[in-house]
Coordinates of C-alpha atoms in Angstrom, one line a residue:
M1 CA -47.2 4.7 47.1
N2 CA -44.8 7.3 48.5
I3 CA -42.7 7.3 45.3
W4 CA -45.8 7.7 43.2
N5 CA -46.9 10.7 45.2
R6 CA -43.5 12.3 44.7
I7 CA -43.6 11.8 40.9
S8 CA -47.2 13.2 40.8
S9 CA -46.1 16.3 42.6
L10 CA -43.3 17.0 40.0
S11 CA -43.8 19.9 37.5
I12 CA -44.3 19.2 33.8
Y13 CA -40.7 19.3 32.7
P14 CA -39.6 16.4 34.9
K15 CA -42.7 14.4 34.0
L16 CA -41.9 14.7 30.3
V17 CA -38.3 13.6 30.8
L18 CA -39.4 10.5 32.7
A19 CA -42.0 9.7 30.2
F20 CA -39.4 9.8 27.3
L21 CA -37.0 7.6 29.2
V22 CA -39.8 5.0 30.0
V23 CA -41.1 4.9 26.4
L24 CA -37.8 4.9 24.4
S25 CA -35.6 2.8 26.7
P26 CA -37.2 -0.6 25.9
M27 CA -37.2 0.0 22.1
Y28 CA -33.5 1.1 22.0
L29 CA -32.6 -1.9 24.2
I30 CA -34.2 -4.3 21.8
S31 CA -32.6 -2.6 18.8
W32 CA -29.2 -2.7 20.4
R33 CA -29.5 -6.4 21.1
M34 CA -30.6 -7.1 17.5
N35 CA -27.7 -5.2 16.0
D36 CA -25.2 -6.7 18.3
A37 CA -26.3 -10.3 17.4
G38 CA -26.3 -9.7 13.7
S39 CA -23.2 -7.5 13.2
S40 CA -20.7 -10.4 13.7
T41 CA -22.3 -12.5 11.1
V42 CA -22.6 -9.8 8.5
E43 CA -19.1 -8.6 9.2
K44 CA -17.7 -12.0 8.3
E45 CA -19.6 -12.1 5.0
I46 CA -18.5 -8.6 4.0
T47 CA -14.8 -9.4 4.9
Q48 CA -15.0 -12.5 2.8
S49 CA -16.5 -10.5 -0.1
L50 CA -13.6 -8.0 0.3
L51 CA -11.1 -10.9 0.1
S52 CA -12.7 -12.3 -3.0
R53 CA -12.7 -8.9 -4.7
A54 CA -9.0 -8.2 -3.8
S55 CA -8.0 -11.7 -5.1
L56 CA -10.0 -11.2 -8.3
Y57 CA -8.5 -7.8 -9.0
M58 CA -5.0 -8.9 -8.3
N59 CA -5.4 -12.0 -10.5
M60 CA -6.7 -9.7 -13.4
L61 CA -3.7 -7.4 -13.0
E62 CA -1.3 -10.3 -12.9
F63 CA -2.8 -11.8 -16.1
D64 CA -2.8 -8.6 -18.1
L65 CA 0.6 -7.3 -17.0
S66 CA 2.3 -10.7 -17.3
R67 CA 1.1 -10.9 -20.9
V68 CA 2.5 -7.4 -21.5
I69 CA 5.8 -8.4 -20.1
T70 CA 5.9 -11.5 -22.3
L71 CA 5.2 -9.5 -25.4
L72 CA 7.9 -7.0 -24.3
Q73 CA 10.4 -9.8 -24.1
E74 CA 9.4 -11.1 -27.5
Y75 CA 10.0 -7.7 -29.1
V76 CA 13.7 -8.0 -28.2
N77 CA 14.1 -10.2 -31.3
D78 CA 12.1 -7.8 -33.5
E79 CA 14.0 -7.6 -36.9
D80 CA 13.4 -3.9 -37.5
L81 CA 14.4 -3.0 -33.9
L82 CA 17.7 -4.9 -34.2
K83 CA 18.5 -3.3 -37.6
L84 CA 17.8 0.2 -36.3
S85 CA 19.9 -0.3 -33.1
S86 CA 22.9 -2.0 -34.7
S87 CA 23.2 -1.0 -38.4
A88 CA 21.3 2.2 -38.8
E89 CA 24.5 3.9 -40.2
V90 CA 24.6 1.6 -43.3
M91 CA 20.9 1.7 -44.0
S92 CA 19.4 4.0 -46.5
E93 CA 16.8 6.6 -45.5
I94 CA 14.0 4.6 -47.1
E95 CA 15.1 1.4 -45.3
K96 CA 15.3 3.3 -41.9
M97 CA 11.9 4.8 -42.5
Q98 CA 10.3 1.5 -43.4
A99 CA 12.0 -0.1 -40.3
Q100 CA 10.8 2.6 -38.0
L101 CA 7.2 2.4 -39.3
G102 CA 7.2 -1.4 -38.9
L103 CA 8.4 -1.0 -35.4
K104 CA 5.8 1.7 -34.6
K105 CA 3.0 -0.7 -35.8
R106 CA 4.2 -3.4 -33.5
L107 CA 4.5 -0.9 -30.6
D108 CA 0.8 0.1 -31.4
I109 CA -0.1 -3.6 -31.0
L110 CA 1.8 -3.8 -27.8
K111 CA 0.0 -0.7 -26.4
H112 CA -3.5 -2.1 -27.3
S113 CA -2.8 -5.4 -25.9
S114 CA -4.0 -4.3 -22.5
K115 CA -6.1 -1.4 -21.2
F116 CA -3.5 -0.8 -18.5
V117 CA -0.9 0.2 -21.1
E118 CA -0.7 3.9 -21.5
N119 CA 2.2 4.0 -24.0
A120 CA 4.9 1.7 -25.6
S121 CA 8.2 3.1 -26.7
A122 CA 11.6 2.1 -28.0
F123 CA 14.7 4.1 -27.2
I124 CA 17.5 3.8 -29.7
P125 CA 20.7 5.7 -28.5
S126 CA 22.6 5.1 -31.7
M127 CA 20.0 7.0 -33.7
N128 CA 19.4 9.5 -30.9
R129 CA 15.7 8.9 -31.4
T130 CA 12.6 7.5 -29.5
I131 CA 9.8 5.7 -31.3
S132 CA 6.5 5.7 -29.4
A133 CA 3.0 4.4 -30.0
N134 CA 1.4 7.7 -28.9
D135 CA 3.6 9.9 -31.1
R136 CA 2.8 10.5 -34.8
I137 CA 6.4 11.5 -35.5
F138 CA 9.6 10.1 -34.1
T139 CA 10.7 12.2 -31.2
A140 CA 14.2 13.2 -30.0
F141 CA 16.0 10.9 -27.5
N142 CA 15.4 11.7 -23.9
E143 CA 18.6 11.0 -22.0
D144 CA 17.3 11.6 -18.6
Q145 CA 14.3 9.2 -19.1
F146 CA 16.6 6.6 -20.6
Q147 CA 19.1 6.7 -17.8
S148 CA 16.3 6.5 -15.2
L149 CA 14.6 3.5 -16.9
H150 CA 17.4 1.3 -17.8
R151 CA 18.3 0.3 -14.3
P152 CA 18.3 -3.4 -13.5
T153 CA 14.9 -4.8 -12.4
N154 CA 13.5 -8.3 -11.6
R155 CA 10.8 -8.6 -14.2
F156 CA 9.4 -11.7 -12.4
E157 CA 9.1 -10.2 -8.9
S158 CA 9.2 -6.3 -9.2
P159 CA 9.2 -5.1 -12.7
F160 CA 8.1 -1.5 -12.1
L161 CA 10.1 1.7 -12.3
V162 CA 9.0 5.3 -11.5
W163 CA 10.0 8.3 -13.5
Q164 CA 8.4 11.7 -12.9
N165 CA 5.5 10.1 -11.0
R166 CA 4.8 7.8 -13.9
I167 CA 5.0 4.0 -13.8
F168 CA 7.0 2.0 -16.3
I169 CA 8.1 -1.5 -17.2
S170 CA 11.4 -1.4 -19.1
L171 CA 13.5 -4.0 -21.0
P172 CA 17.0 -2.7 -21.9
Y173 CA 19.1 -4.9 -24.4
P174 CA 21.4 -6.2 -23.4
D175 CA 20.4 -6.4 -19.7
P176 CA 22.8 -4.3 -17.6
A177 CA 22.9 -7.1 -15.0
V178 CA 24.7 -9.5 -17.4
S179 CA 26.6 -7.0 -19.6
N180 CA 28.8 -5.3 -16.9
N181 CA 26.8 -2.1 -17.0
Q182 CA 27.4 -1.7 -20.8
K183 CA 25.2 0.9 -22.4
P184 CA 22.2 -0.9 -23.9
M185 CA 21.7 -0.9 -27.7
F186 CA 18.1 -0.2 -27.3
M187 CA 15.4 -0.2 -24.5
L188 CA 11.8 -1.1 -24.7
T189 CA 9.4 0.5 -22.2
V190 CA 5.7 0.3 -21.4
E191 CA 4.1 3.1 -19.4
I192 CA 1.3 1.8 -17.2
S193 CA -2.0 3.9 -17.2
M194 CA -2.6 5.1 -13.7
N195 CA -6.0 6.5 -14.7
E196 CA -7.1 3.0 -15.8
L197 CA -5.8 1.5 -12.6
S198 CA -7.7 4.1 -10.6
D199 CA -10.9 3.6 -12.6
V200 CA -10.8 -0.2 -12.0
L201 CA -10.1 0.3 -8.3
K202 CA -13.2 2.6 -8.1
E203 CA -15.4 -0.2 -9.7
F204 CA -14.1 -2.6 -7.0
T205 CA -14.9 -0.4 -4.1
T206 CA -18.2 -0.2 -2.3
E207 CA -20.0 2.9 -1.0
G208 CA -18.0 4.4 1.8
G209 CA -15.0 2.2 1.1
G210 CA -12.0 2.5 -1.0
A211 CA -8.8 0.9 -2.4
V212 CA -5.2 1.7 -2.8
L213 CA -2.6 -0.1 -5.0
A214 CA 1.0 0.4 -3.9
G215 CA 4.4 -0.7 -5.3
E216 CA 7.3 -2.0 -3.4
E217 CA 8.4 0.1 -0.4
K218 CA 5.7 2.8 -1.4
S219 CA 7.7 3.7 -4.5
W220 CA 4.3 4.4 -6.2
T221 CA 0.6 4.5 -5.3
V222 CA -2.6 4.5 -7.2
S223 CA -5.8 5.4 -5.3
G224 CA -9.4 4.7 -6.2
I225 CA -10.7 6.6 -3.2
R226 CA -12.4 10.0 -4.0
N227 CA -11.2 11.4 -0.7
E228 CA -7.5 11.5 -1.3
A229 CA -6.6 12.7 2.2
D230 CA -8.3 9.7 3.8
A231 CA -6.7 7.4 1.2
T232 CA -3.2 8.6 2.1
M233 CA -3.8 8.2 5.8
L234 CA -5.2 4.7 5.3
Q235 CA -2.4 3.7 3.1
E236 CA 0.2 4.9 5.5
A237 CA -1.3 3.4 8.5
D238 CA -1.9 0.0 6.8
M239 CA 1.5 -0.1 5.2
N240 CA 3.1 0.3 8.6
H241 CA 1.2 -2.7 9.9
E242 CA 3.3 -5.7 9.2
G243 CA 1.5 -9.0 8.6
K244 CA 2.7 -12.6 9.3
N245 CA 2.9 -13.6 5.6
P246 CA 2.7 -10.7 3.3
D247 CA 2.0 -12.8 0.2
E248 CA -1.3 -14.1 1.6
A249 CA -4.4 -12.2 1.9
Q250 CA -4.9 -10.5 5.3
I251 CA -7.8 -9.0 7.1
R252 CA -7.2 -6.5 9.9
S253 CA -8.9 -3.6 11.8
L254 CA -7.7 -0.1 11.6
T255 CA -8.9 3.2 13.3
L256 CA -8.6 6.5 11.4
K257 CA -9.9 9.7 12.8
N258 CA -11.7 7.8 15.5
D259 CA -13.5 5.8 12.9
P260 CA -13.0 2.0 12.7
Y261 CA -12.3 0.3 9.3
I262 CA -12.0 -3.2 8.0
V263 CA -8.9 -3.6 5.8
V264 CA -8.1 -6.3 3.4
S265 CA -4.6 -6.5 1.8
K266 CA -3.5 -8.7 -1.0
R267 CA 0.2 -8.8 -2.3
S268 CA 1.2 -10.0 -5.8
P269 CA 4.6 -11.8 -5.6
K270 CA 4.8 -11.7 -9.5
L271 CA 4.4 -7.9 -9.8
G272 CA 5.7 -6.8 -6.4
M273 CA 2.7 -4.7 -5.5
T274 CA 0.0 -4.8 -2.8
L275 CA -3.7 -4.0 -3.0
F276 CA -5.4 -2.5 0.1
M277 CA -9.2 -2.4 0.2
Y278 CA -11.1 -1.1 3.2
L279 CA -14.7 -0.6 4.3
P280 CA -16.0 1.5 7.3
S281 CA -17.2 -0.8 10.1
K282 CA -20.4 1.2 10.4
S283 CA -21.5 0.2 6.9
V284 CA -21.7 -3.3 8.2
T285 CA -24.5 -2.5 10.6
A286 CA -26.3 -0.8 7.8
S287 CA -26.7 -4.0 5.9
L288 CA -28.2 -6.3 8.5
N289 CA -30.7 -7.7 6.0
S290 CA -31.6 -10.6 8.2
Y291 CA -33.0 -8.1 10.8
R292 CA -34.6 -5.7 8.4
S293 CA -38.1 -6.8 9.2
W294 CA -37.5 -6.3 12.9
F295 CA -36.2 -2.8 12.1
Y296 CA -39.3 -1.9 10.1
M297 CA -41.6 -3.2 12.9
L298 CA -39.6 -1.2 15.4
S299 CA -39.7 1.9 13.2
I300 CA -43.5 1.7 12.7
A301 CA -44.0 1.2 16.4
S302 CA -41.7 4.2 17.2
I303 CA -43.7 6.4 14.7
F304 CA -47.0 5.6 16.4
I305 CA -45.5 6.1 19.9
V306 CA -43.9 9.4 18.9
L307 CA -47.1 10.6 17.3
L308 CA -49.2 9.8 20.3
F309 CA -46.7 11.2 22.7
S310 CA -46.3 14.4 20.6
Y311 CA -50.0 14.9 20.5
S312 CA -50.2 14.7 24.3
I313 CA -47.5 17.2 24.5
Y314 CA -49.4 19.5 22.0
L315 CA -52.4 19.2 24.3
I316 CA -50.6 19.8 27.5
I317 CA -48.0 22.5 26.6
H318 CA -48.2 23.7 23.0
Q319 CA -51.7 25.0 22.8
P320 CA -51.7 27.1 26.0
L321 CA -48.2 28.5 25.1
K322 CA -49.4 29.3 21.6
K323 CA -52.4 31.2 23.0
L324 CA -50.1 33.0 25.5
V325 CA -47.6 34.0 22.7
R326 CA -50.5 35.4 20.6
S327 CA -51.6 37.4 23.6
F328 CA -48.0 38.9 24.0
R329 CA -48.0 39.8 20.4
R330 CA -51.3 41.6 20.7
I331 CA -49.8 43.6 23.7
E332 CA -46.7 44.5 21.6
Q333 CA -49.2 45.9 19.0
G334 CA -50.7 48.1 21.8
H335 CA -53.9 46.2 22.6
F336 CA -54.1 46.3 26.4
N337 CA -57.7 45.6 26.8
L338 CA -57.6 41.8 26.5
E339 CA -58.1 39.0 28.9
V340 CA -56.9 35.3 28.5
N341 CA -59.2 32.5 29.8
Y342 CA -57.9 29.0 30.8
P343 CA -60.3 26.4 32.1
L344 CA -57.9 24.2 34.0
K345 CA -56.2 24.9 37.4
D346 CA -52.7 23.8 36.7
E347 CA -49.5 25.8 36.2
F348 CA -50.9 27.4 33.0
G349 CA -54.0 28.5 35.0
Y350 CA -51.8 30.2 37.5
L351 CA -49.7 31.8 34.7
Y352 CA -52.8 33.0 32.8
G353 CA -54.1 34.6 36.0
Q354 CA -50.9 36.5 36.6
F355 CA -50.8 37.5 32.9
N356 CA -54.3 39.0 33.0
G357 CA -53.3 41.0 36.2
M358 CA -50.2 42.2 34.5
V359 CA -52.1 43.3 31.4
K360 CA -54.5 45.4 33.4
R361 CA -51.8 47.0 35.5
L362 CA -49.7 47.6 32.4
D363 CA -52.7 49.3 30.6
V364 CA -53.0 51.8 33.5
L365 CA -49.3 52.6 33.6
V366 CA -49.0 53.0 29.8
H367 CA -51.9 55.4 29.7
E368 CA -50.4 57.5 32.6
V369 CA -46.9 57.6 31.1
Y370 CA -48.2 58.3 27.6
E371 CA -50.3 61.1 28.7
Q372 CA -47.5 62.6 30.8
Q373 CA -44.9 62.3 27.9
Y374 CA -47.4 63.8 25.4
R375 CA -48.0 66.9 27.6
A376 CA -44.3 67.3 28.3
R377 CA -43.3 67.0 24.6
T378 CA -46.0 69.4 23.5
A379 CA -45.0 72.0 26.1
E380 CA -41.3 71.6 25.1
L381 CA -42.1 71.9 21.4
R382 CA -44.1 75.2 22.0
H383 CA -41.3 76.5 24.1
L384 CA -38.7 75.8 21.5
Q385 CA -40.8 77.5 18.8
S386 CA -41.2 80.5 21.0
Q387 CA -37.5 80.8 21.3
I388 CA -37.0 81.5 17.5
N389 CA -36.9 85.3 17.4
P390 CA -36.2 87.4 14.3
H391 CA -32.9 89.0 15.4
F392 CA -32.9 91.1 12.3
L393 CA -36.1 92.9 13.4
Y394 CA -34.3 96.1 14.5
N395 CA -32.1 96.3 11.4
S396 CA -35.3 95.8 9.2
Y397 CA -37.0 98.8 10.9
F398 CA -33.9 100.9 10.6
I399 CA -33.6 100.0 6.9
L400 CA -37.3 100.8 6.4
Y401 CA -36.8 104.2 8.2
R402 CA -33.8 105.1 5.9
M403 CA -35.8 104.2 2.8
A404 CA -38.7 106.4 4.0
M405 CA -36.4 109.3 4.7
L406 CA -35.0 108.9 1.1
K407 CA -38.5 108.7 -0.2
D408 CA -37.6 105.4 -2.0
H409 CA -41.3 104.5 -2.3
D410 CA -40.8 101.5 -4.6
N411 CA -38.4 99.8 -2.3
V412 CA -40.5 100.7 0.7
I413 CA -43.4 98.9 -0.9
Y414 CA -41.2 95.9 -1.9
F415 CA -39.7 95.7 1.6
T416 CA -42.8 96.1 3.6
R417 CA -44.6 93.5 1.5
H418 CA -42.0 90.9 2.3
L419 CA -41.8 92.0 5.9
G420 CA -45.5 91.6 6.2
E421 CA -45.4 88.0 4.8
Y422 CA -42.6 87.2 7.1
F423 CA -44.5 88.3 10.3
E424 CA -47.7 86.7 9.0
F425 CA -45.9 83.3 8.8
I426 CA -44.1 83.4 12.2
T427 CA -47.1 84.7 14.1
R428 CA -49.4 82.0 12.8
D429 CA -50.1 79.9 15.9
G430 CA -52.8 77.7 14.6
A431 CA -50.6 75.1 12.7
E432 CA -47.5 73.4 14.2
Q433 CA -46.7 71.7 10.8
V434 CA -46.8 73.2 7.3
P435 CA -46.1 71.9 3.8
L436 CA -42.5 72.0 2.7
E437 CA -43.5 74.4 -0.1
N438 CA -44.7 77.0 2.4
E439 CA -41.6 76.5 4.6
V440 CA -39.4 77.2 1.6
K441 CA -41.4 80.2 0.5
H442 CA -41.0 81.7 4.0
A443 CA -37.2 81.1 3.8
R444 CA -37.2 82.8 0.4
T445 CA -39.1 85.8 1.9
Y446 CA -36.5 86.1 4.7
A447 CA -33.6 86.0 2.1
E448 CA -35.3 88.7 0.1
I449 CA -35.5 90.9 3.2
Q450 CA -31.9 90.3 4.0
S451 CA -30.8 91.1 0.4
V452 CA -32.1 94.6 0.9
R453 CA -29.9 94.9 3.9
F454 CA -26.7 93.3 2.5
G455 CA -27.1 94.3 -1.2
N456 CA -24.7 92.4 -3.5
R457 CA -22.4 91.3 -0.6
I458 CA -24.3 88.0 -0.2
Q459 CA -26.1 86.0 -2.8
V460 CA -28.7 83.4 -1.8
E461 CA -29.3 80.4 -4.2
F462 CA -32.4 78.2 -3.9
D463 CA -32.6 74.8 -5.8
E464 CA -36.0 73.9 -7.2
L465 CA -38.1 71.6 -5.0
P466 CA -38.0 68.0 -6.3
E467 CA -41.1 66.6 -7.8
G468 CA -43.5 65.3 -5.0
A469 CA -41.7 67.1 -2.2
A470 CA -43.8 70.3 -2.2
S471 CA -46.6 68.8 -0.2
Y472 CA -44.3 67.1 2.3
V473 CA -45.5 68.1 5.8
V474 CA -42.7 69.4 8.1
P475 CA -42.5 71.3 11.4
R476 CA -42.9 75.1 11.0
L477 CA -39.9 77.4 11.1
I478 CA -37.1 74.9 10.5
L479 CA -35.4 76.2 7.3
Q480 CA -35.3 80.0 7.9
P481 CA -33.3 79.7 11.2
L482 CA -30.6 77.8 9.3
I483 CA -30.3 80.7 6.7
E484 CA -30.3 83.2 9.6
N485 CA -27.5 81.4 11.2
C486 CA -25.5 81.9 8.0
Y487 CA -26.1 85.6 7.9
N488 CA -25.4 86.1 11.6
H489 CA -22.4 83.9 12.2
G490 CA -20.8 82.9 8.8
M491 CA -21.3 85.9 6.6
E492 CA -21.0 88.9 9.0
Q493 CA -17.4 89.6 8.1
K494 CA -17.9 89.1 4.3
R495 CA -17.5 92.4 2.4
K496 CA -18.1 90.7 -1.1
G497 CA -18.5 87.5 -2.8
G498 CA -20.5 85.8 -0.2
W499 CA -23.0 83.1 -1.0
I500 CA -25.6 80.9 0.7
R501 CA -26.9 77.8 -1.1
V502 CA -30.0 75.8 -0.3
Q503 CA -30.2 72.4 -2.0
F504 CA -32.8 69.5 -1.8
E505 CA -32.4 65.8 -2.3
C506 CA -35.1 63.2 -2.1
Q507 CA -34.2 59.6 -1.0
P508 CA -36.2 56.6 -0.1
N509 CA -38.3 57.5 3.0
K510 CA -36.6 60.8 3.7
I511 CA -35.8 64.3 2.4
M512 CA -32.5 66.0 2.9
I513 CA -32.1 69.8 2.9
V514 CA -28.5 71.2 2.6
V515 CA -27.7 74.8 3.6
E516 CA -24.1 75.9 3.0
D517 CA -22.2 79.2 3.1
N518 CA -18.7 80.3 2.3
G519 CA -18.0 82.1 5.5
G520 CA -14.4 80.8 5.6
D521 CA -13.8 80.7 9.3
M522 CA -15.0 77.2 10.1
D523 CA -12.4 74.6 11.0
E524 CA -12.4 71.1 12.6
D525 CA -12.1 72.4 16.1
K526 CA -15.1 74.8 15.8
L527 CA -17.0 72.0 14.1
R528 CA -16.4 69.5 16.9
D529 CA -17.4 72.1 19.6
L530 CA -20.6 72.9 17.7
Q531 CA -21.4 69.2 17.2
S532 CA -20.9 68.5 20.9
K533 CA -23.3 71.4 21.7
L534 CA -25.8 70.1 19.2
H535 CA -26.3 67.0 21.3
Q536 CA -26.6 68.7 24.6
D537 CA -30.2 69.3 25.6
D538 CA -29.4 72.2 27.9
S539 CA -26.8 74.0 25.6
V540 CA -27.4 77.7 25.1
D541 CA -25.0 79.8 23.0
E542 CA -24.9 82.0 20.0
H543 CA -26.0 79.1 17.7
T544 CA -29.3 78.7 19.6
G545 CA -31.2 78.7 16.2
L546 CA -29.4 75.6 15.0
L547 CA -29.8 73.8 18.4
N548 CA -33.5 74.6 18.5
V549 CA -34.2 73.3 15.0
H550 CA -32.3 70.1 15.7
R551 CA -34.2 69.6 19.0
R552 CA -37.6 70.2 17.4
I553 CA -36.9 67.8 14.5
Q554 CA -35.8 65.1 16.9
I555 CA -38.9 65.6 19.0
R556 CA -41.0 65.3 15.9
Y557 CA -39.3 62.3 14.2
G558 CA -37.1 60.7 16.8
G559 CA -33.5 59.8 16.5
Q560 CA -33.8 59.2 12.7
G561 CA -34.1 63.0 12.0
G562 CA -31.9 66.0 12.9
L563 CA -29.1 68.1 11.7
L564 CA -25.6 66.9 10.5
L565 CA -22.8 69.5 10.5
A566 CA -19.7 69.6 8.3
V567 CA -17.1 71.9 6.9
G568 CA -18.1 73.2 3.5
E569 CA -16.0 73.4 0.4
E570 CA -14.9 77.0 1.1
R571 CA -14.4 76.5 4.8
G572 CA -17.9 77.7 5.5
L573 CA -20.6 75.7 7.6
K574 CA -22.5 72.9 5.8
V575 CA -25.7 71.9 7.5
T576 CA -27.7 68.9 6.3
M577 CA -31.3 68.6 7.6
I578 CA -32.7 65.0 7.6
L579 CA -36.5 64.7 7.5
P580 CA -37.6 61.0 7.6
G581 CA -40.6 60.1 5.5
E582 CA -42.6 58.2 8.2
G583 CA -45.1 60.7 9.5
G584 CA -44.0 63.4 7.1
M585 CA -46.2 62.8 4.1
T586 CA -49.3 64.6 3.4
A587 CA -52.4 63.5 5.1

């Protein structure tokens, strides 16, 4: 009873762990006992099947290749071959041609006598010629191949030779073993098709298994395994495993890359080659046909148990958590006037109560902070706007005075009209934001006033506003201070040839305004100093207009907007104003 009380007092997570262990342990125990009882029987059946297939494949190879060797020996007495190798000098061209064609026909027959024959050839040193079944014309004599293939071999125990990774059966005449290494009159060769051997090996392998055919002392190998790396490792590991009697079929276990395998080897004493066939041990347990019905019953029972247990978890945990997550998402969207109800008095009931209390307190704090930040940002914005003063005011009145003294009435009218438009714009307190078209018009007005002062010393060029940008809503007085900065700090020493360019570029979700001059005194050190001041909230220096504009744009748009500074193409200052699209389109 004490143990039960302890279990009941546990939280949900330990209860779930114990429930899974209690439900799944009996089923897995039964399944393990069933597989253990049936694996030994099935393993024996599979290994016997592997032995039968290995013996069948080796018998087929012995039958085919023994017949090829027999035909090869019979061709030693071929009349055309003997004539060409011994008396070609006294034969006419017609006779030699007829003899070669006759020999080639018989080589074709030899090639098609077995699917494992890739090519059949006759090397005739006296004619310096090679006749092959695969060649339409008679090819030149290959001395290197001839020397490599006329070595003595035992055609009844190990008939294969390897040249350039190709497998051959050769028959030189006379045999070097009985002719005191005298150079043969001719040599017959049969090239074994490694592709055909590999294809047949693949037919004899099961899914997940493989097969390797190897010559004496690993002089050559043919693999039917698609994974060549595993095939090589298996072959090396198995070849180094010596058996009691290599001529008898053997069964052994082998571990490669921590995976156990069942390996069957069968050696052919007639051909001097060994066949290795293997199967992963794990495939044995997958074919326990005698226990399949039990497996189905266990699977069905497991599915029902999992469904019932999953449904209970859904009722206990998933639904309350899902409801709580949805509530958190509503809070992320700014809905603080919600309350989540939970009828039970468990851990979730306590969590929901704390959540409701947190939401109420958070609602109060957010409103307080938001109101304080709004008031602070509004006050800061108005303060920054008030700092933008027309430094050219005194010069403008002095110019007006001189034009009046000179009785230049036309220019007085022109000048006072633009001056009036300028003061009308900067003294308008009702609107903190204006369309971009009006802001550009005000900047043009300022440039016209300055052109009266500077004359032809400085030219101001405005690009046309891009289509759709005219009604773009921006903070007031952000473009004219940039042009004023060019006049006051970039162009004050220019006596002629000065220019200021204002360009516009529309990009997805933002507008870029570039203001550039050719002042010529901007370098990297000055630029770095100005950039550092641009990001200091309390910086005050001669470039206050730039700093104020940058600060106002960031207050309006956040970190996505502001000014980027660079050295222009003629060592002037290049200012790029970035105005994000969000919140900047017309209402």
